[in-house]
């Protein structure tokens, strides 16, 4: 199901809200039923596009919840599903009546099957695997069915565990061969000894998962999964935050992330990296990339790693997080299929590292500036001092003081943030006027405007985006494109998220709550539209200059979700395009021509297509010789693309004079962080082209201005 691509990042929210009602409205003493009642009310009253609770909804919820609790189909039998199916078209009525019979029945059976699974995996791992047999394992569980018999279930566990163990076997075998190469006198372990050790490692790993995670789950944890299955039927960005998840959310919003400095997402049975926090341990290591999959985790004091394949994302994070200064060893599967161990020293990641930063670069005697903005952040308790618009404005002033003649605003990988902040930021580049339109269910549209006539930067502007630039990034890019204020360079389209969420603390719905913490609910309450009237929902923002990137062929956008809200449009808002003498059409034409001959981009495109083929592969050999040959072939194929990371632009980036003045009094390694960033910029083909575009805009300025002046003179 496409639902597996759901991103769990909590920093894509654009607004926050709360409501308060009397306890007379919600008087059910049973906490679970009370929670269903409150959430149903909130969704009916607040969701921008509430759905009908009917048989269609009921069937979707049934399938979603079964898939959520047993995605690998290693617990339930076909007979279980057939028994559950008597509820398939009754769930809408159960929700309306605040009944949770379906949940109770599935939950009780799941606990039984989990206990059976524990006995089964121990039995399977007590016997050797034969890696000489020609057999394969299908990892796309949508292509598999629920089994009917116990022997079939055991066979499913056997293949799953063999698939998990073969990588352990490969690692140990290669370690032995390496030890022999280093010391000819070293006595290698036998294949039988290596096979046994590999199985024992898998057993320890799955035992830890069962005893440290599954055994610790209580009814509330399982019920939260059911509630999420309900609310996610509304759209991909409406979700429930159970009390523990709400605590994690509050911790994130407090400004600190302790661990490796990466945001993770669950895809199928795997945990993958979706963002590296700038300045964080993972970012500093240069060993991890977005889209890498984490297979195993080992603490520095442990001899054997724990497999996190199949774990809930919250459970996996428990192993990855840890106190500052401790080490964690991650077994990573790169997007090209290669597998390697990466050691990371944990640290406290201040979210200030995700704030705006700027750099200067001199090219052909001209000075240009670049501002990197990872998110449209804001502190609603201290908006005047902590928000992205204020910081970008300050960076512009620092760049102008050093003689900047053109600006690149880098919104690549920017997942969004605050709606008021993006409206304010757009105003830095236009005199005044509408920036975005928003519409709530049953209400007239609202036009959000820049009312400040001052302009921080009126020179040439280029905005860099990619396929995961989302939400507020799309509002900013769309507004600048519609005003003809900037040239957008990036992939075919941005993410395509045209919705706004409010996070509602459900405890505020009750007075004198005696039921305990109810958690929170993120609800999609609005859709936003370009000032031209069209939505970016699903379609995203189309780049003026389309360039290939690592995400060009990967399903990462809103359109690839299970149940996204549809695209629509409303009336345009009255606005006046930016009046300048820059020839945007000619500049875009030149850039497209340049890009079509760029060998680095051709190599990036080839790599993106190849990575897509690897992602689509779902069948893996359980014959070791074939498995090893496949890995060696992947590594050889991946070597073709090493030149991508070796690219150099011959451009030198430097901090602004203002920032340099901070280096002498800095105690947070600011200078080192900026040097790392500048090194990355010097290898960035997209930044290089953005600077070419800024040059071209400047070159077209005098020609077009003279032509306009001549036409005006002729009219006189």
Tab-separated table of N, CA and C in Angstrom, residues 58-59 63 79 81 114 159 168 180 295 310 359 382 398 403 424 432 438 463 484 548 559 649 688:
chain	number	residue	atom	x	y	z
A	58	UNK	N	-15.556	2.059	6.377
A	58	UNK	CA	-15.386	0.905	7.254
A	58	UNK	C	-14.450	-0.126	6.630
A	59	UNK	N	-14.627	-0.398	5.347
A	59	UNK	CA	-13.788	-1.385	4.669
A	59	UNK	C	-12.333	-0.921	4.613
A	63	UNK	N	-9.013	-2.811	6.482
A	63	UNK	CA	-7.776	-3.214	5.798
A	63	UNK	C	-6.564	-2.479	6.342
A	79	UNK	N	-7.620	-17.730	8.495
A	79	UNK	CA	-8.843	-17.978	9.280
A	79	UNK	C	-9.122	-16.828	10.249
A	81	UNK	N	-8.359	-13.650	9.687
A	81	UNK	CA	-8.887	-12.548	8.871
A	81	UNK	C	-10.344	-12.821	8.514
A	114	UNK	N	1.158	-13.363	18.747
A	114	UNK	CA	2.516	-12.894	19.067
A	114	UNK	C	3.227	-13.918	19.951
A	159	UNK	N	11.840	-18.282	6.388
A	159	UNK	CA	12.387	-17.461	5.312
A	159	UNK	C	12.712	-16.059	5.803
A	168	UNK	N	24.121	-11.306	8.547
A	168	UNK	CA	25.038	-11.613	9.656
A	168	UNK	C	26.091	-12.621	9.201
A	180	UNK	N	42.283	-13.513	8.186
A	180	UNK	CA	43.259	-14.437	7.592
A	180	UNK	C	44.242	-13.703	6.686
A	295	UNK	N	19.401	-0.962	9.246
A	295	UNK	CA	19.032	-2.364	9.434
A	295	UNK	C	19.247	-2.837	10.868
A	310	UNK	N	11.377	-4.463	11.002
A	310	UNK	CA	10.086	-4.900	11.515
A	310	UNK	C	9.643	-4.199	12.778
A	359	UNK	N	26.053	32.534	3.045
A	359	UNK	CA	27.439	32.487	2.599
A	359	UNK	C	27.603	33.408	1.402
A	382	UNK	N	7.596	33.357	21.353
A	382	UNK	CA	8.567	34.448	21.212
A	382	UNK	C	8.745	34.763	19.730
A	398	UNK	N	23.326	41.242	6.175
A	398	UNK	CA	24.756	40.917	6.284
A	398	UNK	C	25.375	40.741	4.894
A	403	UNK	N	28.389	43.521	-0.124
A	403	UNK	CA	28.370	43.794	-1.556
A	403	UNK	C	27.653	42.778	-2.415
A	424	UNK	N	5.318	36.435	5.894
A	424	UNK	CA	6.226	37.529	6.240
A	424	UNK	C	7.502	37.461	5.402
A	432	UNK	N	4.269	44.786	-1.689
A	432	UNK	CA	3.121	44.369	-0.879
A	432	UNK	C	2.204	43.547	-1.770
A	438	UNK	N	-6.106	30.835	1.690
A	438	UNK	CA	-6.443	29.640	2.476
A	438	UNK	C	-7.958	29.515	2.579
A	463	UNK	N	15.509	30.617	-6.547
A	463	UNK	CA	15.105	29.720	-5.461
A	463	UNK	C	15.374	28.286	-5.889
A	484	UNK	N	6.558	36.637	-10.768
A	484	UNK	CA	7.721	36.757	-11.670
A	484	UNK	C	8.871	37.431	-10.934
A	548	UNK	N	17.543	17.110	-13.101
A	548	UNK	CA	17.414	15.818	-12.424
A	548	UNK	C	18.070	15.842	-11.053
A	559	UNK	N	1.299	12.944	-4.031
A	559	UNK	CA	0.517	12.146	-4.982
A	559	UNK	C	0.746	10.650	-4.808
A	649	UNK	N	33.267	22.633	-8.267
A	649	UNK	CA	32.812	23.784	-9.061
A	649	UNK	C	33.896	24.840	-9.248
A	688	UNK	N	25.916	25.917	-8.370
A	688	UNK	CA	26.715	26.458	-9.472
A	688	UNK	C	25.814	27.012	-10.578
